[in-house]
PDB file of C-alpha atoms in Angstrom:
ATOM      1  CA  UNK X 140       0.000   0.000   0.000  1.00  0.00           C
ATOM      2  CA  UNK X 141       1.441   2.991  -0.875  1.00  0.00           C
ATOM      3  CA  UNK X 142       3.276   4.017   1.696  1.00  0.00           C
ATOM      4  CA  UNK X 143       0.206   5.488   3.524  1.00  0.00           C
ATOM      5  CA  UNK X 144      -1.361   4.895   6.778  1.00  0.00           C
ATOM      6  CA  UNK X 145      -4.869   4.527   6.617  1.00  0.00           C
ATOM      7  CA  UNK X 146      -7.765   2.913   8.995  1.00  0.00           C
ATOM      8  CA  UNK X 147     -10.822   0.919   7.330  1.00  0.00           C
ATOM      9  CA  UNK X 148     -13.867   0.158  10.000  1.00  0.00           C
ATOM     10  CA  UNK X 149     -16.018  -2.257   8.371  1.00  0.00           C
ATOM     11  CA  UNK X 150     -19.778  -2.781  10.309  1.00  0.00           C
ATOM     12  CA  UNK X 151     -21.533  -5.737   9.361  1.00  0.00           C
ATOM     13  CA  UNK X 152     -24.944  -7.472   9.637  1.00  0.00           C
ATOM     14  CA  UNK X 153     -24.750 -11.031  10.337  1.00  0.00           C
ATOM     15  CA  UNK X 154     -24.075 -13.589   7.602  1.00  0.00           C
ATOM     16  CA  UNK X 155     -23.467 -10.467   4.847  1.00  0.00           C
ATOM     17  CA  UNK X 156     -20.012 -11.458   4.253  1.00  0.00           C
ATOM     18  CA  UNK X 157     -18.400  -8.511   6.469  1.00  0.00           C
ATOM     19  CA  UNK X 158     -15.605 -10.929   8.152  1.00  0.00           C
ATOM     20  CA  UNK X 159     -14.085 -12.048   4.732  1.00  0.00           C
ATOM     21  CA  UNK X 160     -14.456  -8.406   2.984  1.00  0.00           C
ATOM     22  CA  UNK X 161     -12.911  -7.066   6.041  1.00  0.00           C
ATOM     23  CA  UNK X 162     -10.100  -9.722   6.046  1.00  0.00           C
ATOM     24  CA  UNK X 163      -9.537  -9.038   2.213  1.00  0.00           C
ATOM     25  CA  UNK X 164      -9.448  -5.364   2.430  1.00  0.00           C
ATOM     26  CA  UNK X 165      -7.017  -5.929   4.776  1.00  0.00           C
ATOM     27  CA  UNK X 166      -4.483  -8.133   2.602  1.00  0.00           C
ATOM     28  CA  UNK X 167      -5.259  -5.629  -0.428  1.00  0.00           C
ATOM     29  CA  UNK X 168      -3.694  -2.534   1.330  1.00  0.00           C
ATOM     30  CA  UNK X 169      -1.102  -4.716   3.766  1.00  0.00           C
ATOM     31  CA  UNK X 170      -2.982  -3.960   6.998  1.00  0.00           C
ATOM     32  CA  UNK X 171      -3.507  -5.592  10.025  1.00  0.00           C
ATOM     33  CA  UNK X 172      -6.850  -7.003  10.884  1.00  0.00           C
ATOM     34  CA  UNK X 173      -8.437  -6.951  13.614  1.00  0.00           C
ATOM     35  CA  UNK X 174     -11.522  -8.699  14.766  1.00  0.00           C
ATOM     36  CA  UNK X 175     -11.215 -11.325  17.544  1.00  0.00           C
ATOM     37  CA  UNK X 176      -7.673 -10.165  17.770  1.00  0.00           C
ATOM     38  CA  UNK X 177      -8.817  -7.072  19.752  1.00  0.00           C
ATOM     39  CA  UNK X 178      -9.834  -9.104  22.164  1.00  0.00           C
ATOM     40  CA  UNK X 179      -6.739 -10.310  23.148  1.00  0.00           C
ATOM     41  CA  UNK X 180      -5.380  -7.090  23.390  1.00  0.00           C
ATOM     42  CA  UNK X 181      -8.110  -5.491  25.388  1.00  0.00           C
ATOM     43  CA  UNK X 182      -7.138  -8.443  27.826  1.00  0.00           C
ATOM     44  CA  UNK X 183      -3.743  -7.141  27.665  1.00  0.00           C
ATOM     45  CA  UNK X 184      -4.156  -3.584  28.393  1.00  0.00           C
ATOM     46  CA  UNK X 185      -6.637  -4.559  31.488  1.00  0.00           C
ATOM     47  CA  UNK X 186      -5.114  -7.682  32.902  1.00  0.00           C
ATOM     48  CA  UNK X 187      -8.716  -9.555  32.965  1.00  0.00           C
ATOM     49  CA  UNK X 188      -9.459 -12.316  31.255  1.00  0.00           C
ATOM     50  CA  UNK X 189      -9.835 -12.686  27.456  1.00  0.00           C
ATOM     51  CA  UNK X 190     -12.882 -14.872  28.221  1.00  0.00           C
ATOM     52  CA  UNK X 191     -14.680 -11.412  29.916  1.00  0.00           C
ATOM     53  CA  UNK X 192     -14.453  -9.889  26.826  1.00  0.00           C
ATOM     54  CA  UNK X 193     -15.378 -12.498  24.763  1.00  0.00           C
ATOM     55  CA  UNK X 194     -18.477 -13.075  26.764  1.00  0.00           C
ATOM     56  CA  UNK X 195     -19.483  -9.503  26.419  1.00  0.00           C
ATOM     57  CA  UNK X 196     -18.383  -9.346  22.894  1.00  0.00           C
ATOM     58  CA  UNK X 197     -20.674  -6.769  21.022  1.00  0.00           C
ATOM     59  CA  UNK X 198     -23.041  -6.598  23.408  1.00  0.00           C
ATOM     60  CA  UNK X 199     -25.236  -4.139  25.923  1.00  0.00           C
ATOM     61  CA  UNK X 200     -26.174  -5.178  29.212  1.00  0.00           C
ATOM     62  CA  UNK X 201     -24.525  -6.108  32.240  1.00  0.00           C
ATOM     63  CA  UNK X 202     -21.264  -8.154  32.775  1.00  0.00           C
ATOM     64  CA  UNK X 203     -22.566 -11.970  31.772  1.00  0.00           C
ATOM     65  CA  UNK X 204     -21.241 -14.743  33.434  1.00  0.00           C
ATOM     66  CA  UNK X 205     -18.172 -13.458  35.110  1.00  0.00           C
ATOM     67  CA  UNK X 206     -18.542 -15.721  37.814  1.00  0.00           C
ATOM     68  CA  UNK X 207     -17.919 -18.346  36.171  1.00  0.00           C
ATOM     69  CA  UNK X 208     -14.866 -17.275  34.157  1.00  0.00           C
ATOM     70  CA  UNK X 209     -11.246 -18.200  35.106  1.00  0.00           C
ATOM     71  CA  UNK X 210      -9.026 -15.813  36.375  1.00  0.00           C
ATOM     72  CA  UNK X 211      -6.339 -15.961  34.027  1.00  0.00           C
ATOM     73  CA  UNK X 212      -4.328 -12.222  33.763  1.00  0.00           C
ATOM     74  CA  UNK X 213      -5.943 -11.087  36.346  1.00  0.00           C
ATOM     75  CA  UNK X 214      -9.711 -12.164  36.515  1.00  0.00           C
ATOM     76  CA  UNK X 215     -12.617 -12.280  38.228  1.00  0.00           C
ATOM     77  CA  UNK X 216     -10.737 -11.300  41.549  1.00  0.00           C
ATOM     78  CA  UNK X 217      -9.404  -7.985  40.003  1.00  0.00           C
ATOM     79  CA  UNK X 218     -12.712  -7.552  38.537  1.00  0.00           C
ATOM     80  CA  UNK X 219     -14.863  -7.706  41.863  1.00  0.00           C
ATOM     81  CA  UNK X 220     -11.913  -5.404  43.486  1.00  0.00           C
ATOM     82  CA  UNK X 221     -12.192  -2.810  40.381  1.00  0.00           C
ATOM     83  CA  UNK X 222     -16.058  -2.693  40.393  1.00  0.00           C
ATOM     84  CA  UNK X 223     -15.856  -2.585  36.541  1.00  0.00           C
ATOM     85  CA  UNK X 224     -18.682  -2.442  34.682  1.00  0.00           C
ATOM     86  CA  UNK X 225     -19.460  -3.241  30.987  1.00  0.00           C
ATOM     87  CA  UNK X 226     -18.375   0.118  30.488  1.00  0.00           C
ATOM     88  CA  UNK X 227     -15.315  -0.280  31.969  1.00  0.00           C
ATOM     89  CA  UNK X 228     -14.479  -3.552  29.111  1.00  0.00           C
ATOM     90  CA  UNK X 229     -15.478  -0.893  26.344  1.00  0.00           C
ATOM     91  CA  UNK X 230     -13.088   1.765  27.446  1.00  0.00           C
ATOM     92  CA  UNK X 231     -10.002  -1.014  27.604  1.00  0.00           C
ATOM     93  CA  UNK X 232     -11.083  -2.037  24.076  1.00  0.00           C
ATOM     94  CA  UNK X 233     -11.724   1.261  23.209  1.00  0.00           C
ATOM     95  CA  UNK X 234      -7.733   1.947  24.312  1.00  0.00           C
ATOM     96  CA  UNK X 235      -6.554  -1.209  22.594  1.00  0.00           C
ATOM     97  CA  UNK X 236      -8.305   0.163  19.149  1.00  0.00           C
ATOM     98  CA  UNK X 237      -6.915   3.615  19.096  1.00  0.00           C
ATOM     99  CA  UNK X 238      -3.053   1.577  20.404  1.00  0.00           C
ATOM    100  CA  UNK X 239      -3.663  -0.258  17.406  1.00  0.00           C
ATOM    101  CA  UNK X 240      -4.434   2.666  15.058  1.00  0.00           C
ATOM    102  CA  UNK X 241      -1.766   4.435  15.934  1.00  0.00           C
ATOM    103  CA  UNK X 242       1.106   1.709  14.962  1.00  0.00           C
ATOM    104  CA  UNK X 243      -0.081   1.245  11.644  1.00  0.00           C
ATOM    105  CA  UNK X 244      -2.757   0.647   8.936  1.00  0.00           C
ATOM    106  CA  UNK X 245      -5.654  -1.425  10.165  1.00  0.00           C
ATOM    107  CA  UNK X 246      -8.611  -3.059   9.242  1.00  0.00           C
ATOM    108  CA  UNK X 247     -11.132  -3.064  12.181  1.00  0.00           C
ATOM    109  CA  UNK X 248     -14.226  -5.402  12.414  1.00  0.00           C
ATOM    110  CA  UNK X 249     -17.083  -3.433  14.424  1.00  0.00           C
ATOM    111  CA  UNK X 250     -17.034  -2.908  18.216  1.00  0.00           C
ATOM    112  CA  UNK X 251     -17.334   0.673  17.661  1.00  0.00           C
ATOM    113  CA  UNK X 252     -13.883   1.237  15.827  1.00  0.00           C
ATOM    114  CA  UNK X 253     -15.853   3.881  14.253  1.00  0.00           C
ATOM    115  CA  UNK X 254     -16.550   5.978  16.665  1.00  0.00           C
ATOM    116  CA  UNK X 255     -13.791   4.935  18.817  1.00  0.00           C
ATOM    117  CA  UNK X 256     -11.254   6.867  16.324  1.00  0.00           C
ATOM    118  CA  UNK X 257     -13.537   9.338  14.953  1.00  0.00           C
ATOM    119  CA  UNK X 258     -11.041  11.796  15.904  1.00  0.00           C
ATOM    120  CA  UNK X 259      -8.741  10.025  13.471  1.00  0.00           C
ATOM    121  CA  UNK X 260      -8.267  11.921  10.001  1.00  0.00           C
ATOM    122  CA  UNK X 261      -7.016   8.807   8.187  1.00  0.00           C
ATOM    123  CA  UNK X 262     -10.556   6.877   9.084  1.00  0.00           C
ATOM    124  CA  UNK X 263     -12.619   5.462   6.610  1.00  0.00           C
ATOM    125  CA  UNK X 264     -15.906   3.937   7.743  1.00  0.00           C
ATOM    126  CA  UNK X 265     -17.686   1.018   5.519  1.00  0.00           C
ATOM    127  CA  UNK X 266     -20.889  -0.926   6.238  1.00  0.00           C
ATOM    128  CA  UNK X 267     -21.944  -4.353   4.775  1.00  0.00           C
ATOM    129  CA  UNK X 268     -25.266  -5.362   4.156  1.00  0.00           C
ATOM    130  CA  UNK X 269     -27.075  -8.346   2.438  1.00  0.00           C
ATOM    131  CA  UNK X 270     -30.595 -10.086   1.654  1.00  0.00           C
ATOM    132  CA  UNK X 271     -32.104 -11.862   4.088  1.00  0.00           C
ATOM    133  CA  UNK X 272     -31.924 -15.031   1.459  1.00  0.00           C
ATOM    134  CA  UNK X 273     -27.888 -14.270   1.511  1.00  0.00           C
ATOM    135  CA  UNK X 274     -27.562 -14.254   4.856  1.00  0.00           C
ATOM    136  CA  UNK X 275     -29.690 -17.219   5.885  1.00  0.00           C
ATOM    137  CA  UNK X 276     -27.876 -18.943   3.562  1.00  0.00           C
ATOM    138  CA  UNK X 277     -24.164 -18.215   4.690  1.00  0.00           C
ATOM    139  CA  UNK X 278     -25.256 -18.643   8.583  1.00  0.00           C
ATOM    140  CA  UNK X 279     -27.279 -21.874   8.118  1.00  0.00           C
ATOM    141  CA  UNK X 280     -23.876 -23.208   5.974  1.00  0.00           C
ATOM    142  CA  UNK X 281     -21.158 -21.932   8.433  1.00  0.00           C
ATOM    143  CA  UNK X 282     -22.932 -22.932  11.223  1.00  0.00           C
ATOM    144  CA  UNK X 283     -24.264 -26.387   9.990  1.00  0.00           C
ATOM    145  CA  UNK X 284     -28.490 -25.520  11.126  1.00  0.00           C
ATOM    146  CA  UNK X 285     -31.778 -24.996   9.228  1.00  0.00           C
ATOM    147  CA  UNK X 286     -32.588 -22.006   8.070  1.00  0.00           C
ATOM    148  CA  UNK X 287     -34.934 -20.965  10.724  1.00  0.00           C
ATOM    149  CA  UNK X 288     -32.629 -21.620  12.859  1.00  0.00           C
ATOM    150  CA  UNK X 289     -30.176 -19.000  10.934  1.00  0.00           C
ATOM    151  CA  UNK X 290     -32.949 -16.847  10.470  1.00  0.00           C
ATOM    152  CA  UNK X 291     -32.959 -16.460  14.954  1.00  0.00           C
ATOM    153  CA  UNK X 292     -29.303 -16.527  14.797  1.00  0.00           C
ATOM    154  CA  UNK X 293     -29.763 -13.544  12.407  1.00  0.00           C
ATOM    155  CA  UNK X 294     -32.556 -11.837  14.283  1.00  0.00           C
ATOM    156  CA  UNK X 295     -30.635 -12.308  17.643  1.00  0.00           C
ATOM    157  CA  UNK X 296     -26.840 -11.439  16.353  1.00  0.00           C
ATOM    158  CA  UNK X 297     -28.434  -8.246  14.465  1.00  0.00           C
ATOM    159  CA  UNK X 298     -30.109  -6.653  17.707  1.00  0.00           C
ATOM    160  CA  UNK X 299     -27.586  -7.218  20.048  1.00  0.00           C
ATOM    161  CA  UNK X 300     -24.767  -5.397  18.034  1.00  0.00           C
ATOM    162  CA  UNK X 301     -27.345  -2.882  17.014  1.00  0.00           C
ATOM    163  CA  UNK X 302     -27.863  -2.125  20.833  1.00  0.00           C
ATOM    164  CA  UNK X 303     -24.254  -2.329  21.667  1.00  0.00           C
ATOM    165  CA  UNK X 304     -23.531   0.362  18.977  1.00  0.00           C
ATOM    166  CA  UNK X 305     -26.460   2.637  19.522  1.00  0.00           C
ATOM    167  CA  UNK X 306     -25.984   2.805  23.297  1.00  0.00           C
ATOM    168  CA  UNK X 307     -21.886   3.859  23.061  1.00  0.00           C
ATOM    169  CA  UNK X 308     -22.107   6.190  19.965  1.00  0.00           C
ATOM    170  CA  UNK X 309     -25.267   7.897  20.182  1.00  0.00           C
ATOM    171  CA  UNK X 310     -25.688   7.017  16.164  1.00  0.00           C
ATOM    172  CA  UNK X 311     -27.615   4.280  14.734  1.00  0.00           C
ATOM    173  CA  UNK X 312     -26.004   0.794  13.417  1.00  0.00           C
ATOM    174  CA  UNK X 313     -26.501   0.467   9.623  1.00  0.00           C
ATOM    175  CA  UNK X 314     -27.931   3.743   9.143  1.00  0.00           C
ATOM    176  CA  UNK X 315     -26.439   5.677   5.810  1.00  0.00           C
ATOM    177  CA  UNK X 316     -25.451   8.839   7.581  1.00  0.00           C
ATOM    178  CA  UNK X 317     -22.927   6.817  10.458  1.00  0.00           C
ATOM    179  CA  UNK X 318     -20.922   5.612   7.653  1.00  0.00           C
ATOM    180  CA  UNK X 319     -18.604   6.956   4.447  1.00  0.00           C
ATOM    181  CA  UNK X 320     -20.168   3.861   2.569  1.00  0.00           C
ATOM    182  CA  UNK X 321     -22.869   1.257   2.700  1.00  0.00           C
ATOM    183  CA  UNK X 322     -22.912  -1.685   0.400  1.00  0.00           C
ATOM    184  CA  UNK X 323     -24.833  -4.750  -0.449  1.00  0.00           C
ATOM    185  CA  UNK X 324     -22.873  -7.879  -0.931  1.00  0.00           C
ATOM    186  CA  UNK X 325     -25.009  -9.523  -1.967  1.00  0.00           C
ATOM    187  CA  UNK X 326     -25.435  -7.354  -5.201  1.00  0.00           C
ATOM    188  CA  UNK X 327     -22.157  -8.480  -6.559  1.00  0.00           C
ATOM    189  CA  UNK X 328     -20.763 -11.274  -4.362  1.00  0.00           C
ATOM    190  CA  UNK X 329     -18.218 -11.082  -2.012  1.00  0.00           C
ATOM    191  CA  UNK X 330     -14.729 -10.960  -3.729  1.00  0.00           C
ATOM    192  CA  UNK X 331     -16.765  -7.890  -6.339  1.00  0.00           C
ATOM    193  CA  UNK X 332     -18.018  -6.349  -3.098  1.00  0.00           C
ATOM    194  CA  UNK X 333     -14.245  -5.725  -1.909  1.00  0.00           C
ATOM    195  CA  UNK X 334     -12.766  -4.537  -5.254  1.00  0.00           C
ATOM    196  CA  UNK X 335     -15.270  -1.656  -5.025  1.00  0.00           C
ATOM    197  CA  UNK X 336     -14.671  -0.904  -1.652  1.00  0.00           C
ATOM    198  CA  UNK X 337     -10.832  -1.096  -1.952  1.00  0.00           C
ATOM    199  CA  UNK X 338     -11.475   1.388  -5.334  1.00  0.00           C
ATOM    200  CA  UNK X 339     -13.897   3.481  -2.467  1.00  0.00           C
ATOM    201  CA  UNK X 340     -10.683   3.438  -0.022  1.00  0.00           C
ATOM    202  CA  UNK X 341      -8.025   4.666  -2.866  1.00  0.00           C
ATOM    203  CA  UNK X 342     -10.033   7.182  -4.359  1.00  0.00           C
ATOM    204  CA  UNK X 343     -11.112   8.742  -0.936  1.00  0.00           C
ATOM    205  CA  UNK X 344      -7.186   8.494  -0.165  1.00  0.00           C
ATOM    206  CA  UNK X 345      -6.202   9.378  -3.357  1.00  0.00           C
ATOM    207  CA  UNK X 346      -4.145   6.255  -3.449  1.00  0.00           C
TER     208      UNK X 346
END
């Protein structure tokens, strides 16, 4: 990538496709991607647990099953002493995106990254859509179920990130105006979908 330092956020609805685009956009311009990776390093920069944040992972609500988790880097002990709150995991993932940011070009994979660095002038901010046919079809394959079944998976995954993101940005997930770019993968496929995002990304950059 030419030499440039750039950030691509990529929102997603379930089963559109968002992971792989993400993960491609990522290999077109040589930038790190980040998706479960950020939990790890939110685990690093508080000491708790990866398995806190992976519990709470793009979700709203309160702390789930902490008291069950292990106490690995720190864990449920620190976390009763600390009195953190679900708030509390944002802001060290919150830190861990903008650590990230700042070492190099990155693709991130929702939790926020959007808002997170939208202080960031090198920011572009992408969301991926689908049909509902193209997404129950991708879930109920991936995850080996029936199509209703994907269909609740679908339902369930949608509203919970769509809380999580509305309640810490004050915007609204999916909407046109919280985003530089929304696109239908299902429209052209998913490897189409990327090349005119990545043509979005280098014209915006002037690449």
């Amino acid at each position: 990538m030419e030499n440039k330092h750039i950030i691509i956020n990529v929102g997603r609805q379930l089963g559109s496709g968002g992971h792989d685009i993400g993960r491609m956009l990522a290999m077109d311009f040589g930038a790190t991607y980040y998706d479960k990776e950020l939990l790890n390093l939110a685990a690093q920069e508080s000491g708790f647990s990866k398995e806190i944040f992976e519990r709470n992972d793009e979700r709203k609500g309160f702390l789930r099953s902490f008291l069950h988790l292990p106490y690995g880097n720190g864990g449920s002990a620190n976390f009763y002493q600390n009195n953190f709150s679900q708030e509390g995991l944002f802001k060290f993932q919150s830190d861990a995106i903008r650590k990230a940011a700042q070492e190099g070009s990155c693709v991130f994979l929702g939790r926020c990254a959007d808002y997170v660095l939208r202080d960031f002038d090198n920011v572009v901010n992408i969301f991926v859509t689908a049909s509902l046919d193209f997404r129950v079809s991708n879930v109920a394959n991936k995850q080996n179920v029936t199509s209703e079944e994907a269909r609740k998976i679908i339902e369930h995954g949608d509203k919970e990130r769509a809380n999580y993101y509305n309640y810490y940005t004050g915007k609204q997930w999916g909407h046109a105006t919280s985003y530089d770019l929304c696109v239908d993968a299902s429209v052209l496929g998913l490897e189409e979908t990327e090349k005119y995002i990545s043509d979005f990304v280098r014209k915006k950059f002037k690449l």
